[in-house]
Amino acid sequence: MRMALAHGTLPIKLLSTALAAALCLSASFAEAKPRKQSKAKSSSSQVAKSSTSGSGWRSGQSAIIVDGNTGKVLYDDNADALRHPASVTKVMTLYLLFEQLDAGRLNLDSDLPVSQRAAAQSPSKLNVRPGSTIEVEDAIKALVTRSANDVAVVIAEAVGGSESNFAAQMTRKARALGMSNTTFRNASGLPDRAQVTTARDLATLGIAIQDRFPRYYKYFSTRSFTYKGQTIAGHNRMFGRIEGVDGIKTGYTRASGFNLLTSVHDEDRFLIGVVMGGSSGASRDTRMAQLINTNMNRAYAGRRVTPKVTEVAAAAEPPPIPAPAPVREAKAVIAPLPTPQRLAYAADPVTTAAIAVRTPPAGSTEPIKPVAVKTVPISRPMPQALPAPTFAASGGPVPPAALTGASELMGPPPNAPIAAVAPAIAAPVAAPLQPVRTASAGPVTLPAAAAPASIPPAPTSAPRMDVAKLAAAEPKPARTEPAAAHRPGWMIQIGAFGAEREAKARLDLAQAKAKSLLGGAEPYTEKVTKGSSDLYRARFAGLDEKGAKEACRLLQRNDFACMTLRN
């Protein structure tokens, strides 16, 4: 019986084991295909939503360049995609602080108390101690240079009572300025999934803070300051790299990447640039430099035509802070304006002169009658010492010019044979005339266009005038530019530097990188003064339009800032 049962149970056990194995194998094949499909679906979903991770963080690159004079967007790349502002948040923190200064509720020397919570913030920080105070002006400079998170909370608590209340005020202010896609949850920009903005909104803030607080905006150009004996250096590397940069703020967190808001005033042009989500500080700065240099020539050069950014009436209570919303089309931040006309390159001033060419015969009382000749435009004279005076065919010096105050007269070259002069006078269009410099005002009379036999020969020598005195009497230009600056055609600029040796070194490196395109160009530096500092522009002259653009494209691919200029 037992044997039978044992023999009977053995097949049953084997059968059940085989059945279980079959079921497992079947299950394995059944799951293989769904797993593969799931992986493919996940991959496509990741591509479709590359800017939003599963944890809710917003990542990715975006950028915008706005012409501050017209409000026109010159370049945008995902400008309305939600991103985390990081420390660029502190621009809005200072906006609300500047309001308090403007209203007289605080002064630059007012003391702000430091709480335990403020002192405990994560770096970067100024390391202020709880229970101590910091003056408003030092607090402003600490945010601009070190981007101090502890000081940002000090400001928030002093103005809003608490950081959460202050963040609600920041969000309400953003809505009032038209920053419809911006939400703030703290004053420093430390990581928070719900604290989001866009490149377009930050460009609006960059213009608005200059419009509203021109006096206090100047703090954004602070490169370093001294606090309790320690020199605090700034993080903004755009100073000296791009000519005309006057601020304003960098930012970085792991979730946001490297961000930068930049303002540039170069003569009559005004650009605001935003770059977000850079992979490194260097790549972010390089991209900003390329965008500014590429679009500077497209910017409107003239008086501002767009109205200043103004605030709309805000609600009595701060609006609730929403969770991050999906990317949607943003409303226009800046009022639409007619497209301004580009200013043409101004031509050099044209100086013209007419020449009296008829002299009455000896003993005649007939008045001198001018004979019309061709008027030839001449280029602006280069600053240089005056040449020796020119003498007329009669043997005396040519009297200085008095025709419409012209300082350059058209006439034959000095001491030219009269036989060669007469045909040119008789038929002025036959050959180009040579400029003759004169020293002061007075009538100019040249010999009559009579037969060569009746014209006395030109003198072979004559007394010379004191050229040194004439040169001293002539007004000196404010700055003498290199000869290369006056070469016709096109030029390129590869940056402006704080020292001439840096500019020359950059020129040498650029010429080595683009030898095939810049071999015939003429490198030179040009010193300019911006505020209290001197900059040296690094330029190549003597190019045509096509060559200048090709050289810039090649240099930009090699991490050079480059822009083309028409000479």
Coordinates of C-alpha atoms in Angstrom, one line a residue:
M1 CA 0.0 0.0 0.0
R2 CA 2.7 2.4 1.0
M3 CA 4.7 1.3 -2.0
A4 CA 1.8 1.9 -4.3
L5 CA 1.2 5.3 -2.8
A6 CA 4.8 6.2 -3.1
H7 CA 4.9 5.0 -6.6
G8 CA 1.6 6.8 -7.3
T9 CA 2.7 10.1 -5.8
L10 CA 5.9 10.2 -7.7
P11 CA 4.3 10.9 -11.1
I12 CA 2.0 13.4 -9.5
K13 CA 5.0 15.3 -8.0
L14 CA 6.8 15.2 -11.4
L15 CA 3.7 16.4 -13.2
S16 CA 3.1 19.3 -10.8
T17 CA 6.8 20.3 -11.1
A18 CA 6.7 20.3 -14.9
L19 CA 3.4 22.2 -14.8
A20 CA 4.9 24.9 -12.6
A21 CA 8.0 25.2 -14.8
A22 CA 5.8 25.6 -17.9
L23 CA 3.7 28.3 -16.2
C24 CA 6.9 30.2 -15.2
L25 CA 8.3 30.0 -18.7
S26 CA 5.0 31.2 -20.1
A27 CA 4.9 34.0 -17.7
S28 CA 8.4 35.1 -18.6
F29 CA 7.7 35.3 -22.3
A30 CA 4.4 37.1 -21.6
E31 CA 6.2 39.9 -19.6
A32 CA 9.1 40.3 -22.0
K33 CA 7.2 42.1 -24.7
P34 CA 5.4 44.5 -22.3
R35 CA 8.7 45.4 -20.7
K36 CA 10.2 46.3 -24.0
Q37 CA 7.1 48.3 -25.0
S38 CA 7.2 50.1 -21.7
K39 CA 10.8 51.0 -22.1
A40 CA 10.2 52.4 -25.6
K41 CA 7.2 54.3 -24.4
S42 CA 9.2 55.8 -21.5
S43 CA 11.9 56.9 -23.9
S44 CA 9.5 58.7 -26.2
S45 CA 7.8 60.3 -23.2
Q46 CA 11.2 61.5 -21.9
V47 CA 11.9 63.2 -25.3
A48 CA 8.4 64.7 -25.4
K49 CA 8.8 66.1 -21.9
S50 CA 12.6 66.8 -21.8
S51 CA 12.1 70.0 -19.8
T52 CA 10.2 68.3 -16.9
S53 CA 11.6 65.5 -14.9
G54 CA 9.4 63.0 -13.1
S55 CA 10.2 64.7 -9.8
G56 CA 8.7 68.0 -11.0
W57 CA 12.0 69.9 -11.6
R58 CA 12.1 72.1 -14.7
S59 CA 15.4 71.8 -16.6
G60 CA 16.7 72.6 -20.1
Q61 CA 18.1 75.6 -21.9
S62 CA 16.3 78.8 -22.9
A63 CA 17.4 82.2 -23.9
I64 CA 16.1 85.6 -25.2
I65 CA 17.6 88.9 -26.4
V66 CA 15.3 92.0 -26.3
D67 CA 16.0 95.4 -27.8
G68 CA 15.4 97.7 -24.8
N69 CA 14.8 100.7 -27.0
T70 CA 12.0 99.2 -29.1
G71 CA 10.8 96.2 -27.1
K72 CA 11.5 94.0 -30.1
V73 CA 12.6 90.4 -29.5
L74 CA 15.8 89.9 -31.6
Y75 CA 16.3 86.3 -30.6
D76 CA 14.5 83.7 -28.5
D77 CA 14.9 80.0 -27.7
N78 CA 12.3 78.4 -25.5
A79 CA 11.7 81.9 -24.0
D80 CA 8.4 80.9 -22.5
A81 CA 9.4 77.5 -21.1
L82 CA 9.2 77.3 -17.3
R83 CA 12.6 77.3 -15.6
H84 CA 13.9 77.7 -12.0
P85 CA 15.4 81.2 -11.6
A86 CA 18.1 80.3 -9.0
S87 CA 19.9 83.4 -7.6
V88 CA 18.5 85.6 -10.4
T89 CA 15.6 85.7 -7.9
K90 CA 17.5 88.2 -6.0
V91 CA 16.8 90.9 -8.6
M92 CA 13.2 90.8 -7.5
T93 CA 14.3 90.8 -3.9
L94 CA 16.2 94.0 -4.5
Y95 CA 13.4 95.5 -6.5
L96 CA 11.2 95.3 -3.4
L97 CA 14.0 96.7 -1.2
F98 CA 14.5 99.6 -3.7
E99 CA 10.9 100.4 -3.3
Q100 CA 11.4 100.8 0.5
L101 CA 14.3 103.2 -0.2
D102 CA 12.4 105.1 -2.8
A103 CA 9.5 105.6 -0.4
G104 CA 11.8 106.7 2.4
R105 CA 10.9 103.8 4.7
L106 CA 14.5 102.7 4.7
N107 CA 17.8 104.5 4.2
L108 CA 21.1 103.1 2.8
D109 CA 22.5 103.3 6.4
S110 CA 19.5 101.6 8.0
D111 CA 20.3 98.5 10.1
L112 CA 18.6 95.3 9.2
P113 CA 18.4 92.6 12.0
V114 CA 19.8 89.1 11.4
S115 CA 17.5 86.3 12.7
Q116 CA 18.6 82.7 13.5
R117 CA 16.7 81.5 10.5
A118 CA 18.5 83.9 8.2
A119 CA 21.9 83.0 9.5
A120 CA 21.2 79.3 9.0
Q121 CA 20.7 79.6 5.2
S122 CA 22.8 77.4 2.9
P123 CA 25.7 78.9 1.0
S124 CA 26.6 81.0 -0.8
K125 CA 26.4 83.4 2.2
L126 CA 28.0 86.3 3.9
N127 CA 28.1 84.5 7.3
V128 CA 26.2 87.2 9.2
R129 CA 25.7 86.2 12.9
P130 CA 22.2 85.9 14.5
G131 CA 21.4 88.9 16.7
S132 CA 23.7 91.2 14.6
T133 CA 22.7 93.8 12.1
I134 CA 23.8 94.7 8.5
E135 CA 23.4 98.1 6.8
V136 CA 21.1 98.3 3.8
E137 CA 23.9 99.3 1.4
D138 CA 26.1 96.4 2.5
A139 CA 23.1 94.1 2.1
I140 CA 22.6 95.3 -1.5
K141 CA 26.2 94.8 -2.4
A142 CA 26.3 91.3 -0.7
L143 CA 23.4 90.2 -3.0
V144 CA 24.9 91.6 -6.1
T145 CA 28.4 90.3 -5.6
R146 CA 28.4 87.2 -3.4
S147 CA 24.7 86.4 -4.0
A148 CA 24.4 85.8 -0.2
N149 CA 21.4 83.7 0.7
D150 CA 21.5 84.6 4.4
V151 CA 21.3 88.4 3.5
A152 CA 18.4 87.8 1.1
V153 CA 16.4 86.3 4.0
V154 CA 17.5 89.3 6.2
I155 CA 15.9 91.6 3.6
A156 CA 12.8 89.5 3.2
E157 CA 12.1 89.5 7.0
A158 CA 12.8 93.2 7.3
V159 CA 10.4 94.2 4.5
G160 CA 7.8 91.4 4.6
G161 CA 7.9 90.3 8.2
S162 CA 8.6 86.7 7.2
E163 CA 10.1 85.2 4.1
S164 CA 6.8 83.5 3.1
N165 CA 5.0 86.8 3.2
F166 CA 7.8 88.5 1.3
A167 CA 7.7 85.7 -1.4
A168 CA 3.9 86.4 -1.8
Q169 CA 4.8 90.1 -2.3
M170 CA 7.4 89.1 -4.9
T171 CA 4.8 87.1 -6.8
R172 CA 2.3 89.9 -6.7
K173 CA 4.9 92.3 -8.0
A174 CA 5.8 89.9 -10.8
R175 CA 2.1 89.9 -11.9
A176 CA 1.9 93.7 -11.7
L177 CA 4.9 93.9 -14.0
G178 CA 3.5 91.5 -16.6
M179 CA 5.6 88.5 -15.5
S180 CA 2.6 86.2 -15.8
N181 CA 4.5 82.9 -15.7
T182 CA 6.6 83.7 -12.6
T183 CA 6.0 82.4 -9.1
F184 CA 8.3 83.0 -6.1
R185 CA 8.5 80.9 -2.9
N186 CA 11.6 82.4 -1.3
A187 CA 13.8 85.4 -1.5
S188 CA 17.1 83.7 -2.4
G189 CA 16.4 81.3 -5.2
L190 CA 17.4 78.2 -3.2
P191 CA 15.8 75.1 -4.8
D192 CA 12.0 74.9 -4.7
R193 CA 9.9 73.1 -7.3
A194 CA 7.2 75.7 -7.3
Q195 CA 9.6 78.7 -7.8
V196 CA 9.5 79.1 -11.6
T197 CA 9.9 81.8 -14.2
T198 CA 10.7 82.2 -17.9
A199 CA 13.5 83.9 -19.9
R200 CA 11.0 86.3 -21.2
D201 CA 9.7 87.2 -17.7
L202 CA 13.3 87.8 -16.5
A203 CA 14.0 90.1 -19.4
T204 CA 11.0 92.1 -18.4
L205 CA 12.3 92.4 -14.8
G206 CA 15.7 93.4 -16.1
I207 CA 14.2 96.4 -18.0
A208 CA 11.7 97.3 -15.3
I209 CA 14.2 97.6 -12.5
Q210 CA 16.2 100.1 -14.6
D211 CA 13.1 102.1 -15.5
R212 CA 11.8 102.3 -12.0
F213 CA 15.1 102.7 -10.0
P214 CA 17.8 104.2 -12.2
R215 CA 19.6 105.6 -9.0
Y216 CA 19.8 102.2 -7.2
Y217 CA 20.2 100.1 -10.3
K218 CA 23.8 101.3 -10.5
Y219 CA 24.6 98.9 -7.6
F220 CA 24.4 96.0 -10.1
S221 CA 27.6 97.2 -11.7
T222 CA 29.5 96.5 -8.4
R223 CA 32.3 94.1 -9.0
S224 CA 33.6 93.9 -5.4
F225 CA 33.2 95.5 -2.0
T226 CA 34.8 95.4 1.4
Y227 CA 32.8 94.0 4.3
K228 CA 34.4 94.0 7.8
G229 CA 37.9 94.1 6.3
Q230 CA 37.2 91.3 3.8
T231 CA 37.0 92.0 0.0
I232 CA 34.0 90.3 -1.5
A233 CA 34.4 89.6 -5.2
G234 CA 31.5 89.2 -7.6
H235 CA 30.5 86.2 -9.8
N236 CA 29.6 88.1 -13.0
R237 CA 32.4 87.5 -15.6
M238 CA 30.7 89.5 -18.3
F239 CA 32.3 92.8 -17.1
G240 CA 35.1 93.6 -19.5
R241 CA 34.2 90.7 -21.8
I242 CA 31.4 92.6 -23.6
E243 CA 31.6 96.3 -24.1
G244 CA 28.8 98.2 -22.4
V245 CA 27.8 95.6 -19.8
D246 CA 26.4 97.3 -16.7
G247 CA 25.0 94.3 -14.8
I248 CA 23.0 92.4 -13.6
K249 CA 22.9 88.9 -12.0
T250 CA 24.1 85.3 -12.3
G251 CA 22.5 82.2 -10.7
Y252 CA 23.0 78.5 -10.3
T253 CA 21.5 75.5 -8.7
R254 CA 21.7 71.9 -9.8
A255 CA 18.1 71.9 -10.8
S256 CA 18.2 75.2 -12.8
G257 CA 21.7 75.0 -14.4
F258 CA 23.7 78.1 -14.9
N259 CA 21.6 81.3 -15.4
L260 CA 22.5 84.8 -16.4
L261 CA 20.6 88.1 -16.8
T262 CA 22.7 90.7 -18.6
S263 CA 22.1 94.4 -19.6
V264 CA 24.2 96.2 -22.2
H265 CA 24.2 99.9 -23.0
D266 CA 26.6 100.6 -26.0
E267 CA 26.3 104.2 -27.2
D268 CA 22.6 104.5 -28.3
R269 CA 21.9 100.7 -28.2
F270 CA 20.3 98.9 -25.3
L271 CA 20.0 95.1 -25.1
I272 CA 18.7 92.8 -22.4
G273 CA 19.8 89.2 -22.5
V274 CA 18.8 86.1 -20.6
V275 CA 20.4 82.6 -20.8
M276 CA 19.1 79.8 -18.6
G277 CA 20.1 76.2 -18.1
G278 CA 23.7 76.4 -19.1
S279 CA 25.9 73.3 -18.5
S280 CA 28.7 75.4 -16.9
G281 CA 29.4 79.0 -16.1
A282 CA 31.9 79.3 -19.0
S283 CA 29.5 77.9 -21.6
R284 CA 26.7 80.1 -20.3
D285 CA 28.9 83.2 -20.5
T286 CA 30.2 82.3 -24.0
R287 CA 26.6 81.8 -25.3
M288 CA 25.6 85.2 -23.8
A289 CA 28.6 86.9 -25.4
Q290 CA 27.8 85.4 -28.8
L291 CA 24.1 86.4 -28.6
I292 CA 24.9 89.9 -27.6
N293 CA 27.6 90.4 -30.3
T294 CA 25.5 88.8 -33.0
N295 CA 22.4 91.0 -32.2
M296 CA 24.1 94.3 -31.3
N297 CA 24.2 95.4 -35.0
R298 CA 20.5 94.6 -35.3
A299 CA 19.6 96.8 -32.3
Y300 CA 18.0 100.1 -32.8
A301 CA 20.5 103.0 -32.5
G302 CA 18.6 106.0 -31.3
R303 CA 16.3 107.3 -28.6
R304 CA 14.0 104.8 -26.8
V305 CA 10.7 104.5 -28.5
T306 CA 9.0 101.9 -26.3
P307 CA 7.3 103.1 -23.1
K308 CA 8.8 102.3 -19.7
V309 CA 7.6 99.2 -18.0
T310 CA 4.8 100.1 -15.6
E311 CA 3.0 98.2 -12.9
V312 CA -0.7 97.4 -13.2
A313 CA -2.9 97.7 -10.1
A314 CA -2.3 94.8 -7.8
A315 CA -5.0 93.0 -5.7
A316 CA -5.3 93.9 -2.0
E317 CA -4.3 90.4 -0.9
P318 CA -1.4 88.4 -2.5
P319 CA -2.7 85.8 -4.9
P320 CA -2.4 82.1 -3.9
I321 CA 0.9 80.6 -5.1
P322 CA 0.0 77.9 -7.6
A323 CA 1.8 74.7 -8.3
P324 CA 4.0 74.6 -11.4
A325 CA 1.7 74.8 -14.4
P326 CA 2.5 73.2 -17.8
V327 CA 4.2 75.4 -20.4
R328 CA 1.7 77.6 -22.2
E329 CA 2.0 80.4 -24.6
A330 CA 3.0 83.6 -22.7
K331 CA 1.3 86.9 -23.1
A332 CA 3.3 89.7 -24.6
V333 CA 5.4 91.2 -21.9
I334 CA 6.2 94.5 -23.7
A335 CA 3.6 96.6 -25.5
P336 CA 3.8 96.0 -29.3
L337 CA 5.2 98.9 -31.1
P338 CA 5.7 99.8 -34.8
T339 CA 8.9 98.2 -36.1
P340 CA 11.5 101.1 -36.0
Q341 CA 13.5 102.0 -39.1
R342 CA 17.1 100.8 -38.9
L343 CA 19.5 103.7 -38.9
A344 CA 21.7 103.7 -41.9
Y345 CA 25.4 104.1 -41.4
A346 CA 26.2 107.8 -41.5
A347 CA 28.5 108.8 -44.3
D348 CA 31.5 110.9 -43.6
P349 CA 30.9 114.7 -43.7
V350 CA 31.4 116.1 -47.2
T351 CA 33.6 119.1 -47.7
T352 CA 33.4 120.8 -51.0
A353 CA 34.9 123.9 -52.5
A354 CA 34.7 126.0 -55.7
I355 CA 37.7 127.6 -57.2
A356 CA 37.8 131.0 -58.8
V357 CA 39.8 130.5 -61.9
R358 CA 39.8 133.7 -63.9
T359 CA 42.1 136.6 -63.3
P360 CA 41.7 139.8 -65.3
P361 CA 44.6 141.0 -67.5
A362 CA 47.1 143.4 -66.0
G363 CA 45.7 146.9 -65.6
S364 CA 42.1 145.9 -66.1
T365 CA 39.4 147.2 -63.8
E366 CA 37.0 144.4 -64.6
P367 CA 35.9 142.6 -61.5
I368 CA 36.8 139.1 -61.0
K369 CA 34.1 136.7 -62.2
P370 CA 34.1 133.2 -60.9
V371 CA 33.9 130.4 -63.4
A372 CA 31.9 127.3 -62.4
V373 CA 33.9 124.1 -62.0
K374 CA 33.2 120.6 -60.9
T375 CA 32.7 120.3 -57.1
V376 CA 34.3 117.2 -55.8
P377 CA 33.6 115.6 -52.4
I378 CA 36.6 114.8 -50.3
S379 CA 36.9 112.6 -47.2
R380 CA 37.4 113.8 -43.7
P381 CA 41.0 115.0 -43.2
M382 CA 43.2 112.8 -41.0
P383 CA 44.7 114.6 -37.9
Q384 CA 48.2 115.4 -38.9
A385 CA 50.7 118.3 -39.1
L386 CA 50.0 120.9 -41.8
P387 CA 52.1 120.7 -45.0
A388 CA 54.1 123.6 -46.3
P389 CA 51.9 126.3 -47.9
T390 CA 51.1 126.2 -51.6
F391 CA 52.2 129.1 -53.8
A392 CA 50.2 130.5 -56.7
A393 CA 51.6 130.8 -60.2
S394 CA 52.0 134.5 -59.7
G395 CA 54.9 133.9 -57.4
G396 CA 53.3 134.7 -54.0
P397 CA 51.7 132.5 -51.4
V398 CA 48.1 131.4 -52.0
P399 CA 45.9 133.3 -49.6
P400 CA 43.9 131.1 -47.1
A401 CA 40.5 129.8 -47.9
A402 CA 37.3 131.9 -47.3
L403 CA 34.8 129.9 -49.2
T404 CA 32.0 128.8 -46.8
G405 CA 34.6 128.2 -44.1
A406 CA 36.1 125.2 -45.9
S407 CA 39.4 124.0 -44.6
E408 CA 40.2 121.9 -47.6
L409 CA 40.3 123.4 -51.2
M410 CA 40.5 121.6 -54.5
G411 CA 43.4 122.7 -56.7
P412 CA 46.5 121.7 -58.5
P413 CA 49.4 120.1 -56.5
P414 CA 52.0 122.4 -55.0
N415 CA 54.5 123.9 -57.5
A416 CA 52.9 122.1 -60.4
P417 CA 53.8 123.4 -63.9
I418 CA 51.4 125.9 -65.2
A419 CA 51.2 124.1 -68.5
A420 CA 49.7 121.2 -66.7
V421 CA 47.4 123.4 -64.6
A422 CA 45.8 125.3 -67.4
P423 CA 44.1 122.3 -69.2
A424 CA 42.7 121.1 -65.8
I425 CA 41.2 124.6 -65.3
A426 CA 39.8 124.8 -68.7
A427 CA 38.3 121.3 -68.6
P428 CA 37.8 120.5 -64.9
V429 CA 36.2 117.2 -65.4
A430 CA 39.1 115.8 -67.3
A431 CA 41.2 114.7 -64.3
P432 CA 40.7 114.5 -60.5
L433 CA 41.9 117.5 -58.5
Q434 CA 44.3 117.3 -55.6
P435 CA 43.4 118.7 -52.2
V436 CA 45.4 121.7 -51.0
R437 CA 45.4 122.6 -47.3
T438 CA 45.3 126.3 -46.3
A439 CA 45.8 127.9 -43.0
S440 CA 43.0 130.5 -42.4
A441 CA 40.2 132.3 -44.1
G442 CA 40.7 134.5 -47.1
P443 CA 39.9 134.6 -50.9
V444 CA 41.7 132.3 -53.2
T445 CA 42.7 133.4 -56.7
L446 CA 44.3 131.2 -59.3
P447 CA 45.8 132.3 -62.7
A448 CA 43.3 132.8 -65.6
A449 CA 42.8 130.0 -68.1
A450 CA 44.6 132.0 -70.9
A451 CA 47.1 130.8 -73.4
P452 CA 50.2 129.2 -71.8
A453 CA 52.4 131.9 -73.4
S454 CA 50.7 134.7 -71.3
I455 CA 51.1 132.9 -68.0
P456 CA 54.3 133.6 -66.1
P457 CA 56.4 130.6 -65.0
A458 CA 55.9 129.1 -61.5
P459 CA 58.6 130.1 -59.0
T460 CA 61.2 127.5 -58.1
S461 CA 61.5 128.6 -54.5
A462 CA 59.7 130.8 -52.1
P463 CA 59.8 131.7 -48.4
R464 CA 58.2 129.1 -46.2
M465 CA 55.6 129.8 -43.5
D466 CA 56.0 128.7 -39.9
V467 CA 54.1 125.4 -40.0
A468 CA 54.7 124.7 -36.3
K469 CA 52.7 127.8 -35.4
L470 CA 49.9 126.9 -37.8
A471 CA 49.7 123.4 -36.4
A472 CA 49.6 124.7 -32.9
A473 CA 46.8 127.0 -33.8
E474 CA 44.7 124.2 -35.2
P475 CA 42.4 122.5 -32.6
K476 CA 43.6 119.0 -31.5
P477 CA 41.3 116.0 -31.8
A478 CA 40.2 114.4 -28.5
R479 CA 41.7 111.0 -29.6
T480 CA 43.8 110.0 -32.6
E481 CA 42.6 106.6 -33.8
P482 CA 45.0 104.1 -35.5
A483 CA 45.2 104.4 -39.3
A484 CA 43.5 101.0 -39.5
A485 CA 40.4 102.4 -38.0
H486 CA 39.9 104.5 -41.1
R487 CA 40.4 101.8 -43.7
P488 CA 37.3 101.5 -45.9
G489 CA 35.1 98.4 -45.9
W490 CA 34.3 96.2 -42.9
M491 CA 35.9 95.3 -39.6
I492 CA 35.3 92.8 -36.8
Q493 CA 35.6 93.2 -33.1
I494 CA 36.4 90.3 -30.9
G495 CA 36.0 91.9 -27.5
A496 CA 36.9 94.8 -25.2
F497 CA 39.5 94.2 -22.5
G498 CA 40.7 95.9 -19.3
A499 CA 44.3 95.9 -20.5
E500 CA 45.9 96.5 -23.9
R501 CA 48.1 93.5 -23.6
E502 CA 45.1 91.3 -23.2
A503 CA 43.5 92.8 -26.3
K504 CA 46.7 92.2 -28.3
A505 CA 47.0 88.7 -27.1
R506 CA 43.5 88.0 -28.1
L507 CA 44.1 89.4 -31.6
D508 CA 47.2 87.2 -32.0
L509 CA 45.2 84.1 -31.0
A510 CA 42.3 85.0 -33.3
Q511 CA 44.6 85.6 -36.3
A512 CA 46.2 82.2 -35.6
K513 CA 42.8 80.5 -35.5
A514 CA 41.5 82.2 -38.7
K515 CA 44.7 82.7 -40.6
S516 CA 43.1 82.0 -43.9
L517 CA 40.5 84.7 -43.4
L518 CA 42.4 87.3 -41.4
G519 CA 45.8 87.0 -43.0
G520 CA 45.3 90.2 -44.9
A521 CA 43.4 92.0 -42.2
E522 CA 45.0 94.6 -40.0
P523 CA 44.7 94.0 -36.2
Y524 CA 44.6 97.0 -33.9
T525 CA 43.4 98.1 -30.5
E526 CA 41.3 101.1 -29.7
K527 CA 41.1 102.7 -26.2
V528 CA 37.7 103.8 -25.0
T529 CA 36.6 105.1 -21.6
K530 CA 33.4 103.7 -20.1
G531 CA 32.5 105.5 -16.9
S532 CA 35.6 105.4 -14.6
S533 CA 37.3 102.5 -16.4
D534 CA 39.3 102.2 -19.7
L535 CA 38.7 99.4 -22.1
Y536 CA 40.7 98.3 -25.2
R537 CA 38.7 97.1 -28.2
A538 CA 40.4 94.3 -30.2
R539 CA 39.6 94.7 -33.9
F540 CA 40.6 93.7 -37.4
A541 CA 40.1 96.2 -40.2
G542 CA 40.4 96.0 -44.0
L543 CA 37.8 93.3 -44.7
D544 CA 34.9 93.1 -47.1
E545 CA 31.4 92.2 -45.8
K546 CA 31.6 88.6 -46.8
G547 CA 35.1 88.1 -45.3
A548 CA 34.1 89.8 -42.1
K549 CA 31.0 87.6 -41.6
E550 CA 32.9 84.4 -42.5
A551 CA 35.7 85.3 -40.1
C552 CA 33.2 85.9 -37.3
R553 CA 31.5 82.6 -37.9
L554 CA 34.8 80.8 -37.7
L555 CA 35.9 82.6 -34.6
Q556 CA 32.6 82.0 -32.9
R557 CA 33.0 78.3 -33.5
N558 CA 36.3 78.6 -31.6
D559 CA 34.7 80.3 -28.6
F560 CA 35.5 83.8 -29.6
A561 CA 33.1 86.7 -29.1
C562 CA 32.8 88.4 -32.5
M563 CA 30.7 91.1 -34.2
T564 CA 30.9 92.8 -37.6
L565 CA 31.1 96.5 -38.1
R566 CA 30.9 98.6 -41.2
N567 CA 33.7 101.1 -41.3

